[in-house]
Short mmCIF file of C-alpha atoms in Angstrom, two decimals:
data_model
loop_
_atom_site.label_atom_id
_atom_site.label_comp_id
_atom_site.label_asym_id
_atom_site.label_seq_id
_atom_site.Cartn_x
_atom_site.Cartn_y
_atom_site.Cartn_z
CA MET F 1 0.00 0.00 0.00
CA GLU F 2 1.37 3.43 -0.87
CA ARG F 3 2.53 5.48 2.08
CA SER F 4 2.04 9.22 1.98
CA LEU F 5 3.25 11.89 4.35
CA MET F 6 0.42 13.49 6.30
CA LYS F 7 -0.22 15.38 9.51
CA GLY F 8 -1.95 13.35 12.21
CA ASN F 9 -4.99 15.64 12.03
CA GLU F 10 -5.29 15.20 8.26
CA ALA F 11 -4.80 11.43 8.43
CA LEU F 12 -7.58 11.20 11.02
CA ALA F 13 -9.93 13.26 8.85
CA GLU F 14 -9.20 11.21 5.72
CA ALA F 15 -9.70 7.97 7.67
CA ALA F 16 -13.05 9.21 8.95
CA ILE F 17 -14.25 9.90 5.41
CA ARG F 18 -13.06 6.46 4.33
CA ALA F 19 -14.96 4.95 7.28
CA GLY F 20 -18.15 6.41 5.85
CA CYS F 21 -18.34 9.59 7.94
CA ALA F 22 -20.58 11.70 5.74
CA HIS F 23 -21.08 14.67 8.03
CA TYR F 24 -18.77 16.77 10.14
CA PHE F 25 -19.67 19.60 12.50
CA GLY F 26 -16.95 21.63 14.14
CA TYR F 27 -15.64 24.91 15.37
CA PRO F 28 -11.99 26.00 14.96
CA ILE F 29 -9.46 25.67 17.77
CA THR F 30 -5.70 25.05 17.74
CA PRO F 31 -4.13 22.44 17.55
CA GLN F 32 -6.84 20.51 15.68
CA ASN F 33 -7.72 22.98 12.91
CA GLU F 34 -6.37 20.74 10.16
CA ILE F 35 -9.25 18.31 10.83
CA THR F 36 -11.83 21.04 10.30
CA ALA F 37 -9.97 22.43 7.27
CA TYR F 38 -9.59 18.97 5.69
CA MET F 39 -13.27 18.15 6.20
CA SER F 40 -14.34 21.48 4.70
CA LYS F 41 -12.33 20.72 1.56
CA ARG F 42 -13.05 17.00 1.15
CA LEU F 43 -16.56 16.33 2.44
CA PRO F 44 -18.45 18.36 -0.21
CA LYS F 45 -16.52 16.45 -2.91
CA VAL F 46 -17.67 13.06 -1.62
CA GLY F 47 -21.30 14.00 -1.20
CA GLY F 48 -21.01 14.80 2.48
CA VAL F 49 -21.84 17.91 4.47
CA PHE F 50 -19.41 20.11 6.35
CA ILE F 51 -20.78 22.70 8.73
CA GLN F 52 -18.77 25.16 10.75
CA ALA F 53 -21.09 25.64 13.67
CA GLU F 54 -21.53 28.86 15.65
CA SER F 55 -19.79 27.27 18.63
CA GLU F 56 -18.65 23.93 20.02
CA ILE F 57 -22.03 23.58 21.71
CA GLY F 58 -23.74 24.11 18.36
CA ALA F 59 -21.49 21.52 16.73
CA ILE F 60 -22.13 18.75 19.27
CA ASN F 61 -25.89 19.30 19.08
CA MET F 62 -25.72 19.09 15.27
CA VAL F 63 -23.97 15.75 15.83
CA TYR F 64 -26.89 14.74 18.08
CA GLY F 65 -29.40 15.49 15.34
CA CYS F 66 -27.35 13.88 12.60
CA ALA F 67 -26.55 10.75 14.63
CA ALA F 68 -30.29 10.37 15.36
CA THR F 69 -30.82 9.75 11.64
CA GLY F 70 -28.36 6.85 11.78
CA THR F 71 -25.76 8.66 9.68
CA ARG F 72 -22.07 8.35 10.53
CA CYS F 73 -20.88 11.72 11.81
CA MET F 74 -18.15 13.34 13.80
CA THR F 75 -16.96 16.43 15.61
CA SER F 76 -13.51 17.40 16.81
CA SER F 77 -12.03 19.99 19.10
CA SER F 78 -9.28 20.60 21.61
CA SER F 79 -9.47 20.65 25.40
CA PRO F 80 -11.45 23.86 26.17
CA GLY F 81 -13.79 23.09 23.28
CA ILE F 82 -14.37 19.55 24.55
CA SER F 83 -15.45 20.98 27.92
CA LEU F 84 -18.12 22.93 26.06
CA LYS F 85 -19.29 19.76 24.31
CA THR F 86 -19.75 17.68 27.44
CA GLU F 87 -23.44 18.51 27.93
CA GLY F 88 -24.14 17.29 24.39
CA ILE F 89 -21.98 14.18 24.86
CA SER F 90 -24.03 13.24 27.92
CA TYR F 91 -27.26 13.60 25.89
CA LEU F 92 -25.77 11.48 23.07
CA ALA F 93 -24.86 8.77 25.58
CA GLY F 94 -28.31 8.98 27.19
CA ALA F 95 -30.02 8.65 23.81
CA ASP F 96 -27.72 5.78 22.69
CA LEU F 97 -26.48 7.63 19.63
CA PRO F 98 -23.30 6.56 17.81
CA CYS F 99 -20.75 9.21 16.84
CA VAL F 100 -17.05 9.95 17.03
CA ILE F 101 -15.62 12.84 19.06
CA VAL F 102 -11.96 13.80 18.71
CA ASN F 103 -9.97 15.64 21.36
CA VAL F 104 -6.55 16.86 20.21
CA GLN F 105 -5.45 17.88 23.70
CA ARG F 106 -3.73 21.14 24.58
CA GLY F 107 -2.68 22.59 27.92
CA GLY F 108 -5.28 23.50 30.55
CA PRO F 109 -7.06 24.36 32.76
CA GLY F 110 -8.97 27.24 31.26
CA LEU F 111 -7.59 28.41 27.93
CA GLY F 112 -4.25 26.99 29.10
CA SER F 113 -1.88 26.86 26.14
CA ILE F 114 -1.96 25.63 22.56
CA GLN F 115 0.95 23.24 23.13
CA PRO F 116 0.58 19.43 23.53
CA SER F 117 -0.84 18.03 26.76
CA GLN F 118 -2.47 14.92 28.21
CA ALA F 119 -4.27 16.65 31.03
CA ASP F 120 -7.75 15.57 29.87
CA TYR F 121 -7.33 11.87 30.76
CA TRP F 122 -9.62 12.11 33.76
CA GLN F 123 -12.21 14.02 31.74
CA ALA F 124 -12.07 11.53 28.86
CA THR F 125 -12.27 8.40 30.99
CA ARG F 126 -14.47 9.61 33.86
CA ALA F 127 -16.35 12.79 33.13
CA LEU F 128 -17.29 13.46 29.52
CA GLY F 129 -20.68 14.54 30.80
CA HIS F 130 -23.01 14.25 33.76
CA GLY F 131 -24.76 11.03 34.65
CA ASP F 132 -23.96 7.33 34.86
CA LEU F 133 -22.07 6.92 31.63
CA ARG F 134 -18.82 5.72 30.09
CA ILE F 135 -17.37 6.65 26.72
CA PRO F 136 -14.93 4.28 24.98
CA VAL F 137 -11.63 6.13 24.42
CA PHE F 138 -8.94 5.25 21.87
CA ALA F 139 -5.39 6.59 22.37
CA PRO F 140 -3.36 6.75 19.15
CA SER F 141 0.41 7.09 19.32
CA THR F 142 1.37 7.42 15.65
CA VAL F 143 -0.11 9.11 12.59
CA GLN F 144 -0.95 5.63 11.27
CA GLU F 145 -2.92 4.94 14.44
CA MET F 146 -4.71 8.29 14.14
CA ALA F 147 -6.07 6.80 10.90
CA ASP F 148 -6.58 3.18 12.00
CA MET F 149 -8.28 3.96 15.31
CA THR F 150 -10.71 6.36 13.64
CA GLY F 151 -12.06 3.51 11.52
CA LYS F 152 -12.32 1.30 14.60
CA ALA F 153 -14.04 4.08 16.57
CA PHE F 154 -16.85 4.36 14.00
CA ASP F 155 -17.38 0.60 14.01
CA LEU F 156 -17.49 0.42 17.82
CA ALA F 157 -19.86 3.41 17.94
CA ASP F 158 -22.32 1.71 15.59
CA GLU F 159 -21.96 -1.73 17.18
CA TYR F 160 -22.83 -0.49 20.68
CA ARG F 161 -24.74 2.72 19.85
CA THR F 162 -22.41 4.92 21.85
CA PRO F 163 -20.32 8.05 21.38
CA VAL F 164 -16.63 7.12 21.08
CA MET F 165 -13.69 9.40 21.74
CA ILE F 166 -10.28 9.58 20.11
CA LEU F 167 -7.91 11.16 22.63
CA ALA F 168 -4.90 12.58 20.78
CA ASP F 169 -2.73 15.59 21.56
CA GLY F 170 -1.16 18.58 19.79
CA LEU F 171 2.02 16.69 19.02
CA LEU F 172 0.20 13.85 17.23
CA GLY F 173 -2.11 16.26 15.46
CA GLN F 174 0.67 18.47 14.12
CA MET F 175 3.36 15.91 13.26
CA MET F 176 3.71 14.26 9.87
CA GLU F 177 4.54 10.59 9.39
CA PRO F 178 4.00 8.13 6.57
CA VAL F 179 0.48 6.71 6.56
CA SER F 180 -1.50 4.31 4.38
CA PHE F 181 -5.27 3.95 4.29
CA PRO F 182 -7.71 1.07 3.97
CA GLU F 183 -10.15 0.90 1.07
CA GLU F 184 -12.99 3.37 1.23
CA LYS F 185 -16.32 2.22 2.64
CA ALA F 186 -19.50 3.56 1.16
CA PRO F 187 -21.35 5.67 3.71
CA ALA F 188 -24.19 3.68 5.27
CA ALA F 189 -27.42 4.49 3.55
CA ARG F 190 -29.88 6.54 5.57
CA GLY F 191 -32.49 4.42 7.28
CA GLU F 192 -30.33 1.33 7.39
CA LYS F 193 -30.41 1.39 11.19
CA ALA F 194 -33.69 0.10 12.59
CA TRP F 195 -33.73 2.60 15.48
CA ALA F 196 -32.97 5.71 13.42
CA ALA F 197 -35.46 8.58 13.44
CA ASN F 198 -36.02 9.04 9.71
CA GLY F 199 -38.99 9.75 7.49
CA HIS F 200 -40.71 6.47 6.53
CA GLY F 201 -44.13 7.43 5.13
CA ASN F 202 -45.92 5.79 8.08
CA ALA F 203 -44.59 2.41 6.94
CA ARG F 204 -43.56 1.48 10.49
CA PRO F 205 -44.10 2.64 14.09
CA LYS F 206 -42.23 5.85 14.78
CA ASN F 207 -38.76 5.82 16.35
CA ILE F 208 -38.08 8.23 19.19
CA VAL F 209 -34.65 9.51 20.18
CA ASN F 210 -34.68 10.78 23.76
CA SER F 211 -32.70 10.85 26.98
CA LEU F 212 -35.51 11.89 29.36
CA TYR F 213 -37.07 9.20 31.60
CA LEU F 214 -39.26 10.73 34.31
CA GLN F 215 -40.03 7.37 35.94
CA PRO F 216 -37.07 6.15 38.02
CA GLU F 217 -37.86 2.49 37.18
CA LYS F 218 -37.53 3.18 33.46
CA LEU F 219 -34.32 5.19 33.84
CA GLU F 220 -32.69 2.65 36.13
CA GLN F 221 -33.56 -0.17 33.76
CA ASN F 222 -32.25 1.83 30.80
CA ILE F 223 -28.93 2.59 32.53
CA LYS F 224 -28.49 -0.99 33.70
CA GLU F 225 -28.96 -2.24 30.16
CA ARG F 226 -26.39 0.26 28.96
CA PHE F 227 -23.92 -0.94 31.59
CA VAL F 228 -24.32 -4.50 30.34
CA ARG F 229 -23.14 -3.17 26.98
CA TYR F 230 -20.22 -1.35 28.69
CA GLY F 231 -19.29 -4.72 30.21
CA GLU F 232 -19.20 -6.27 26.74
CA ILE F 233 -17.07 -3.39 25.45
CA GLU F 234 -14.65 -3.91 28.35
CA LYS F 235 -14.26 -7.60 27.45
CA LYS F 236 -13.99 -7.09 23.72
CA TYR F 237 -12.13 -3.84 23.19
CA ALA F 238 -9.59 -3.37 26.03
CA ASP F 239 -6.27 -3.37 24.19
CA ALA F 240 -2.60 -2.64 24.82
CA VAL F 241 0.89 -3.35 23.53
CA SER F 242 3.99 -4.04 25.57
CA ASP F 243 7.63 -4.27 24.54
CA ASN F 244 10.55 -5.98 26.29
CA ALA F 245 8.28 -6.72 29.26
CA ASP F 246 9.49 -10.32 29.71
CA GLY F 247 12.00 -10.36 32.55
CA ALA F 248 11.91 -6.57 32.96
CA ASP F 249 12.58 -5.06 36.39
CA ILE F 250 10.92 -1.78 35.51
CA ILE F 251 7.87 -1.24 33.33
CA VAL F 252 7.27 2.24 31.94
CA ALA F 253 3.56 2.80 31.24
CA ALA F 254 2.50 5.66 28.95
CA TYR F 255 -0.11 6.36 26.29
CA GLY F 256 -0.29 8.50 23.16
CA SER F 257 2.70 10.56 22.13
CA THR F 258 4.33 10.19 25.56
CA ALA F 259 4.50 6.42 24.93
CA ARG F 260 6.88 7.09 22.01
CA ILE F 261 9.14 9.14 24.24
CA ALA F 262 8.92 6.47 26.96
CA ARG F 263 10.05 3.89 24.39
CA SER F 264 13.11 6.01 23.54
CA ALA F 265 13.84 6.36 27.28
CA ALA F 266 13.46 2.59 27.82
CA ASP F 267 15.94 1.99 24.96
CA MET F 268 18.41 4.27 26.77
CA ALA F 269 17.81 2.42 30.05
CA ARG F 270 18.37 -1.01 28.49
CA ALA F 271 21.56 0.28 26.88
CA ALA F 272 22.63 1.28 30.41
CA GLY F 273 21.94 -2.26 31.66
CA ILE F 274 18.57 -1.61 33.34
CA LYS F 275 16.00 -4.26 32.40
CA THR F 276 13.21 -1.96 31.23
CA GLY F 277 10.01 -2.75 29.35
CA THR F 278 7.17 -0.54 28.17
CA PHE F 279 3.41 -0.81 28.39
CA ARG F 280 1.08 1.25 26.19
CA PRO F 281 -2.72 1.19 26.46
CA LEU F 282 -4.44 1.54 23.09
CA THR F 283 -7.77 2.05 24.85
CA LEU F 284 -8.07 4.20 27.98
CA TYR F 285 -11.66 3.21 28.69
CA PRO F 286 -11.79 0.27 28.80
CA PHE F 287 -8.41 0.34 30.54
CA PRO F 288 -6.46 -2.84 29.66
CA GLU F 289 -6.03 -4.01 33.25
CA LYS F 290 -5.32 -7.66 32.49
CA ALA F 291 -2.69 -6.81 29.87
CA LEU F 292 -1.01 -4.46 32.36
CA ARG F 293 -0.85 -7.17 35.04
CA GLU F 294 0.65 -9.58 32.50
CA ALA F 295 3.23 -7.01 31.33
CA CYS F 296 4.22 -6.41 34.97
CA ALA F 297 4.65 -10.13 35.80
CA SER F 298 8.37 -9.81 36.52
CA ALA F 299 8.50 -6.09 37.34
CA LYS F 300 9.68 -4.79 40.68
CA LYS F 301 8.52 -1.23 40.01
CA VAL F 302 6.29 0.61 37.59
CA LEU F 303 6.82 4.12 36.24
CA VAL F 304 3.91 6.02 34.74
CA THR F 305 4.75 8.99 32.58
CA GLU F 306 2.29 11.52 31.15
CA MET F 307 2.08 15.10 29.95
CA SER F 308 0.13 16.02 33.07
CA MET F 309 0.55 16.03 36.84
CA GLY F 310 -0.51 12.35 36.86
CA GLN F 311 -3.92 11.06 35.81
CA MET F 312 -3.57 7.66 34.11
CA VAL F 313 -1.39 6.73 37.08
CA ASP F 314 -4.68 6.24 39.01
CA ASP F 315 -5.85 3.55 36.58
CA VAL F 316 -2.44 1.85 36.73
CA LYS F 317 -2.62 1.72 40.53
CA LEU F 318 -6.19 0.40 40.45
CA ALA F 319 -5.27 -2.30 37.94
CA LEU F 320 -2.22 -3.39 39.97
CA GLU F 321 -4.21 -3.40 43.23
CA CYS F 322 -1.27 -1.83 45.11
CA LYS F 323 0.83 -4.98 44.61
CA LEU F 324 3.72 -3.03 43.04
CA PRO F 325 5.20 0.37 43.82
CA VAL F 326 4.03 2.84 41.16
CA GLU F 327 6.00 6.04 40.58
CA PHE F 328 5.22 8.97 38.35
CA PHE F 329 7.07 11.41 36.12
CA GLY F 330 5.33 14.09 34.13
CA ARG F 331 5.72 17.43 32.43
CA THR F 332 2.79 19.76 32.09
CA GLY F 333 1.83 23.19 30.80
CA GLY F 334 2.66 22.33 27.19
CA PHE F 335 6.07 20.74 27.74
CA VAL F 336 6.87 17.48 25.99
CA PRO F 337 9.23 15.41 28.17
CA ALA F 338 12.63 14.58 26.70
CA PRO F 339 13.66 10.89 26.61
CA SER F 340 16.65 11.80 28.83
CA GLU F 341 14.36 13.16 31.57
CA ILE F 342 12.41 9.89 31.71
CA PHE F 343 15.66 7.91 31.57
CA GLU F 344 17.00 9.85 34.60
CA LYS F 345 13.81 8.96 36.48
CA ILE F 346 14.19 5.26 35.56
CA LYS F 347 17.80 5.38 36.77
CA SER F 348 16.77 6.96 40.06
CA MET F 349 14.27 4.12 40.61
CA THR F 350 17.06 1.52 40.53
CA GLU F 351 18.92 3.25 43.34
CA VAL F 352 17.85 1.93 46.73
CA MET R 1 20.16 4.18 13.41
CA THR R 2 18.12 7.34 13.69
CA ARG R 3 19.37 10.56 12.11
CA GLU R 4 17.94 13.61 13.84
CA PHE R 5 17.61 16.96 12.06
CA LEU R 6 16.67 20.33 13.48
CA ILE R 7 15.88 23.25 11.17
CA ALA R 8 15.41 26.66 12.76
CA GLY R 9 14.86 30.28 11.71
CA PHE R 10 12.06 32.80 11.29
CA GLY R 11 8.53 31.99 10.18
CA GLY R 12 8.38 32.59 6.42
CA GLN R 13 11.92 31.38 5.62
CA GLY R 14 10.67 27.95 4.56
CA ILE R 15 11.88 26.15 7.68
CA LEU R 16 8.96 23.70 7.64
CA PHE R 17 9.32 23.17 3.89
CA VAL R 18 12.96 22.07 4.22
CA GLY R 19 11.78 19.64 6.90
CA LYS R 20 9.13 18.30 4.56
CA LEU R 21 11.70 17.82 1.79
CA LEU R 22 14.01 15.93 4.17
CA SER R 23 11.07 13.76 5.26
CA TYR R 24 10.19 12.90 1.66
CA ILE R 25 13.83 12.01 0.96
CA GLY R 26 13.61 9.52 3.85
CA LEU R 27 10.21 8.24 2.73
CA ILE R 28 11.39 7.69 -0.87
CA ASP R 29 14.37 5.77 0.55
CA GLY R 30 11.89 3.46 2.31
CA LYS R 31 12.79 4.74 5.78
CA GLU R 32 10.62 5.63 8.77
CA VAL R 33 10.32 9.40 9.08
CA SER R 34 8.73 11.94 11.40
CA TRP R 35 8.25 15.70 10.93
CA LEU R 36 7.28 17.89 13.84
CA PRO R 37 6.85 21.66 13.58
CA SER R 38 6.86 24.21 16.34
CA TYR R 39 3.38 25.63 16.00
CA GLY R 40 1.58 28.73 17.07
CA PRO R 41 2.79 32.32 16.71
CA ALA R 42 5.83 31.16 14.68
CA MET R 43 3.73 31.27 11.55
CA ARG R 44 3.32 35.03 12.05
CA GLY R 45 7.02 35.93 11.91
CA GLY R 46 8.33 34.66 15.26
CA THR R 47 11.05 32.05 15.56
CA CYS R 48 10.14 28.73 14.06
CA ASN R 49 11.71 25.30 14.11
CA CYS R 50 11.11 21.84 12.78
CA SER R 51 12.29 18.40 13.99
CA VAL R 52 12.83 15.63 11.45
CA CYS R 53 13.85 12.05 12.22
CA ILE R 54 14.88 9.51 9.57
CA SER R 55 15.38 5.96 10.77
CA GLY R 56 15.53 2.32 9.77
CA SER R 57 13.19 1.43 12.65
CA PRO R 58 10.01 2.96 14.16
CA ILE R 59 10.68 6.43 15.56
CA GLY R 60 10.27 7.05 19.29
CA SER R 61 10.34 10.68 20.30
CA PRO R 62 9.72 12.89 17.25
CA LEU R 63 11.00 15.91 19.18
CA VAL R 64 14.68 16.53 18.37
CA VAL R 65 16.57 17.92 21.36
CA ASN R 66 20.17 17.13 20.30
CA PRO R 67 20.37 17.09 16.50
CA ASP R 68 22.91 15.21 14.41
CA ILE R 69 22.37 17.88 11.80
CA LEU R 70 21.31 21.50 12.37
CA ILE R 71 20.26 24.11 9.83
CA VAL R 72 20.00 27.65 11.24
CA MET R 73 18.75 30.72 9.48
CA ASN R 74 18.80 33.43 12.16
CA THR R 75 20.86 34.53 15.15
CA PRO R 76 18.33 33.73 17.91
CA SER R 77 18.09 30.14 16.62
CA TYR R 78 21.88 29.92 16.31
CA ASP R 79 22.26 31.04 19.92
CA LYS R 80 19.61 28.59 21.07
CA PHE R 81 20.63 25.45 19.20
CA ILE R 82 24.32 25.51 18.23
CA GLY R 83 25.29 24.16 21.65
CA ALA R 84 22.77 21.31 21.31
CA VAL R 85 24.38 19.66 18.26
CA LYS R 86 25.69 16.17 19.05
CA LYS R 87 29.41 15.49 19.14
CA GLY R 88 30.44 14.65 15.60
CA GLY R 89 27.37 16.45 14.26
CA LYS R 90 27.14 19.03 11.51
CA ALA R 91 25.69 22.55 11.41
CA PHE R 92 24.72 24.51 8.30
CA VAL R 93 24.50 28.23 8.99
CA ASP R 94 23.15 30.99 6.74
CA SER R 95 26.10 33.35 7.13
CA SER R 96 24.24 36.17 5.36
CA LEU R 97 22.03 36.40 8.46
CA VAL R 98 24.23 35.00 11.25
CA ASP R 99 27.66 36.55 11.76
CA LYS R 100 28.73 34.34 14.67
CA ARG R 101 31.15 31.42 14.37
CA SER R 102 31.28 28.31 16.54
CA GLU R 103 34.50 27.47 18.33
CA ASN R 104 33.35 23.97 19.27
CA PRO R 105 35.90 21.52 17.78
CA ASP R 106 33.48 18.59 18.23
CA ILE R 107 31.10 19.73 15.49
CA GLU R 108 31.59 20.48 11.82
CA CYS R 109 30.19 23.89 10.85
CA HIS R 110 29.48 25.08 7.34
CA TYR R 111 28.84 28.77 6.75
CA ILE R 112 26.98 29.49 3.52
CA PRO R 113 25.83 33.00 2.58
CA ALA R 114 22.58 31.42 1.44
CA THR R 115 20.34 34.50 1.51
CA ASN R 116 22.85 36.50 -0.55
CA LEU R 117 23.34 33.59 -2.97
CA ALA R 118 19.58 33.34 -3.44
CA HIS R 119 19.40 37.07 -4.15
CA ASP R 120 22.35 37.05 -6.59
CA ASN R 121 20.96 34.07 -8.49
CA GLU R 122 17.46 35.56 -8.64
CA ILE R 123 15.85 32.75 -6.67
CA LYS R 124 14.79 34.94 -3.77
CA GLY R 125 13.27 33.04 -0.88
CA MET R 126 15.23 29.86 -1.62
CA ALA R 127 18.06 30.34 0.85
CA ASN R 128 16.56 27.39 2.73
CA ILE R 129 16.96 25.09 -0.29
CA ILE R 130 20.51 26.32 -0.91
CA LEU R 131 21.38 25.26 2.65
CA LEU R 132 19.72 21.90 2.03
CA GLY R 133 21.81 21.49 -1.14
CA LYS R 134 24.96 21.99 0.92
CA LEU R 135 23.68 19.57 3.57
CA ILE R 136 22.98 16.88 0.98
CA LYS R 137 26.45 17.27 -0.49
CA GLU R 138 28.24 17.17 2.87
CA THR R 139 26.23 14.30 4.37
CA GLY R 140 25.67 12.17 1.29
CA LEU R 141 22.06 11.88 2.44
CA ALA R 142 20.61 11.19 -1.01
CA GLY R 143 21.34 11.22 -4.73
CA LEU R 144 19.99 13.94 -7.05
CA GLU R 145 17.31 11.59 -8.41
CA THR R 146 15.86 11.06 -4.93
CA VAL R 147 16.09 14.78 -4.20
CA ARG R 148 14.20 15.61 -7.40
CA LYS R 149 11.45 13.13 -6.51
CA ALA R 150 11.24 14.62 -3.02
CA VAL R 151 11.00 18.15 -4.46
CA GLU R 152 8.20 17.03 -6.80
CA LYS R 153 6.32 15.55 -3.83
CA SER R 154 6.86 18.56 -1.57
CA VAL R 155 6.00 21.38 -3.96
CA SER R 156 2.23 21.88 -3.99
CA ALA R 157 0.39 21.32 -7.27
CA GLY R 158 -0.22 25.04 -7.77
CA LYS R 159 3.50 25.78 -7.57
CA ALA R 160 4.83 23.07 -9.91
CA GLY R 161 6.63 25.86 -11.83
CA LEU R 162 9.01 26.17 -8.89
CA ILE R 163 10.41 22.62 -9.14
CA GLU R 164 13.29 23.66 -11.43
CA ALA R 165 14.12 26.69 -9.28
CA ASN R 166 14.31 24.38 -6.25
CA MET R 167 16.66 22.05 -8.09
CA ARG R 168 18.85 25.01 -9.07
CA ALA R 169 18.99 26.07 -5.43
CA ILE R 170 20.11 22.54 -4.51
CA GLU R 171 22.90 22.76 -7.10
CA ILE R 172 24.00 26.22 -5.93
CA GLY R 173 24.15 24.95 -2.35
CA ALA R 174 26.18 21.91 -3.36
CA ALA R 175 28.64 24.10 -5.31
CA ASN R 176 29.33 26.50 -2.42
#
């Protein structure tokens, strides 16, 4: 397959179109503008619709309406914009509507900075909206994965009727790497989904898309059914990769772009004689707990590294049930850690 | 082995474009490559830099901190990065814009009056490519055929008329 050089943002947008995403609604914000720009150029040419909404809130509610028709659709933003979308994401989850939401993270809180960050892990995995809900989250680490995981995200969204998030960051969005794409899928025809609220000429009972249940019995039942589906997603989709974990004394756990830097640091540590492996979750919810425990089978210590003050470190500790010491190293505020900084931390962990 | 490049200067000097050309040279050679720009206000005339990695294996950190090869096109970038070049590394400096000289014996510095050369040869705005031409000659990074293919890939469709000018800039750089 031919490899072309593309920015992560552009590769993600192209992959979405190839996955049959016919409609995109967005509002500009750095560092994800290439997604919006790419969609505005390409979607009209493939029979899709691009709308620049009046705000992030407008965009997510357009996604709500579009997803209700059973059409594959997407929105993207960066950290502050995702905060604005959370009300809509909660409604989408409550109405069981499939869609893909992309967060190309930048520094926070508030307007923060426009530089890369991973400070939205807690938001993505715990709090993408009010209510009893989970949102599956994919964490790409290369431009190729920005493309591949987008296709997977649309499939998961349709399979379980849920919003799905891709959690990237400014570094992945802005960098170029070689990427190749799968064959294009035709967008699903409108009305293909039995639950979709489309015109049907009174040929069937009407479908209703709604998240309001005034009777507690109905709402509890509805949520419990949804959590059964979350359980299935946890079994089927939790995914991770580990390298050099067999016999390692130290496992470095990181996701997204930080995982690449952690791999460089682990290479330096092995060259210095420290048995070091790496663990990289591909999904953040569901968190690949079993894979982490397997990767840590021989480890004496675990290091978690993130572009934040430490968020995924909570999930690592939960998965390991406090059976191993877990340390943390992070940079925040828009700084990308250097491999040497992580290497120094690994070295310090071998000193008693 | 991973070769790490850092290209730095002002926004508008074609810093990111040189990075893109280097990346395509790697891609055409069948290597793994990564290209990472500094982004933000740089595009509006501030300082701008670009990290490129070319490797035989998957690339870890795409952010170049200690380059094997540095191209600098202004004094602030020279001051910031000349000390970061690895031992045994090479630096290519636009001496029309930077009048400082490195006294570090561990690195090989080439001073090319690229901006003046571009002006004299009536290819204004191609000082960046002249520096790349010198880099290619001194590092043996790629043959002219590969460079031409990379130029064809990097120049946008609307600017195809500039392919020959780019190739001339490469030749001028190699000859100086």
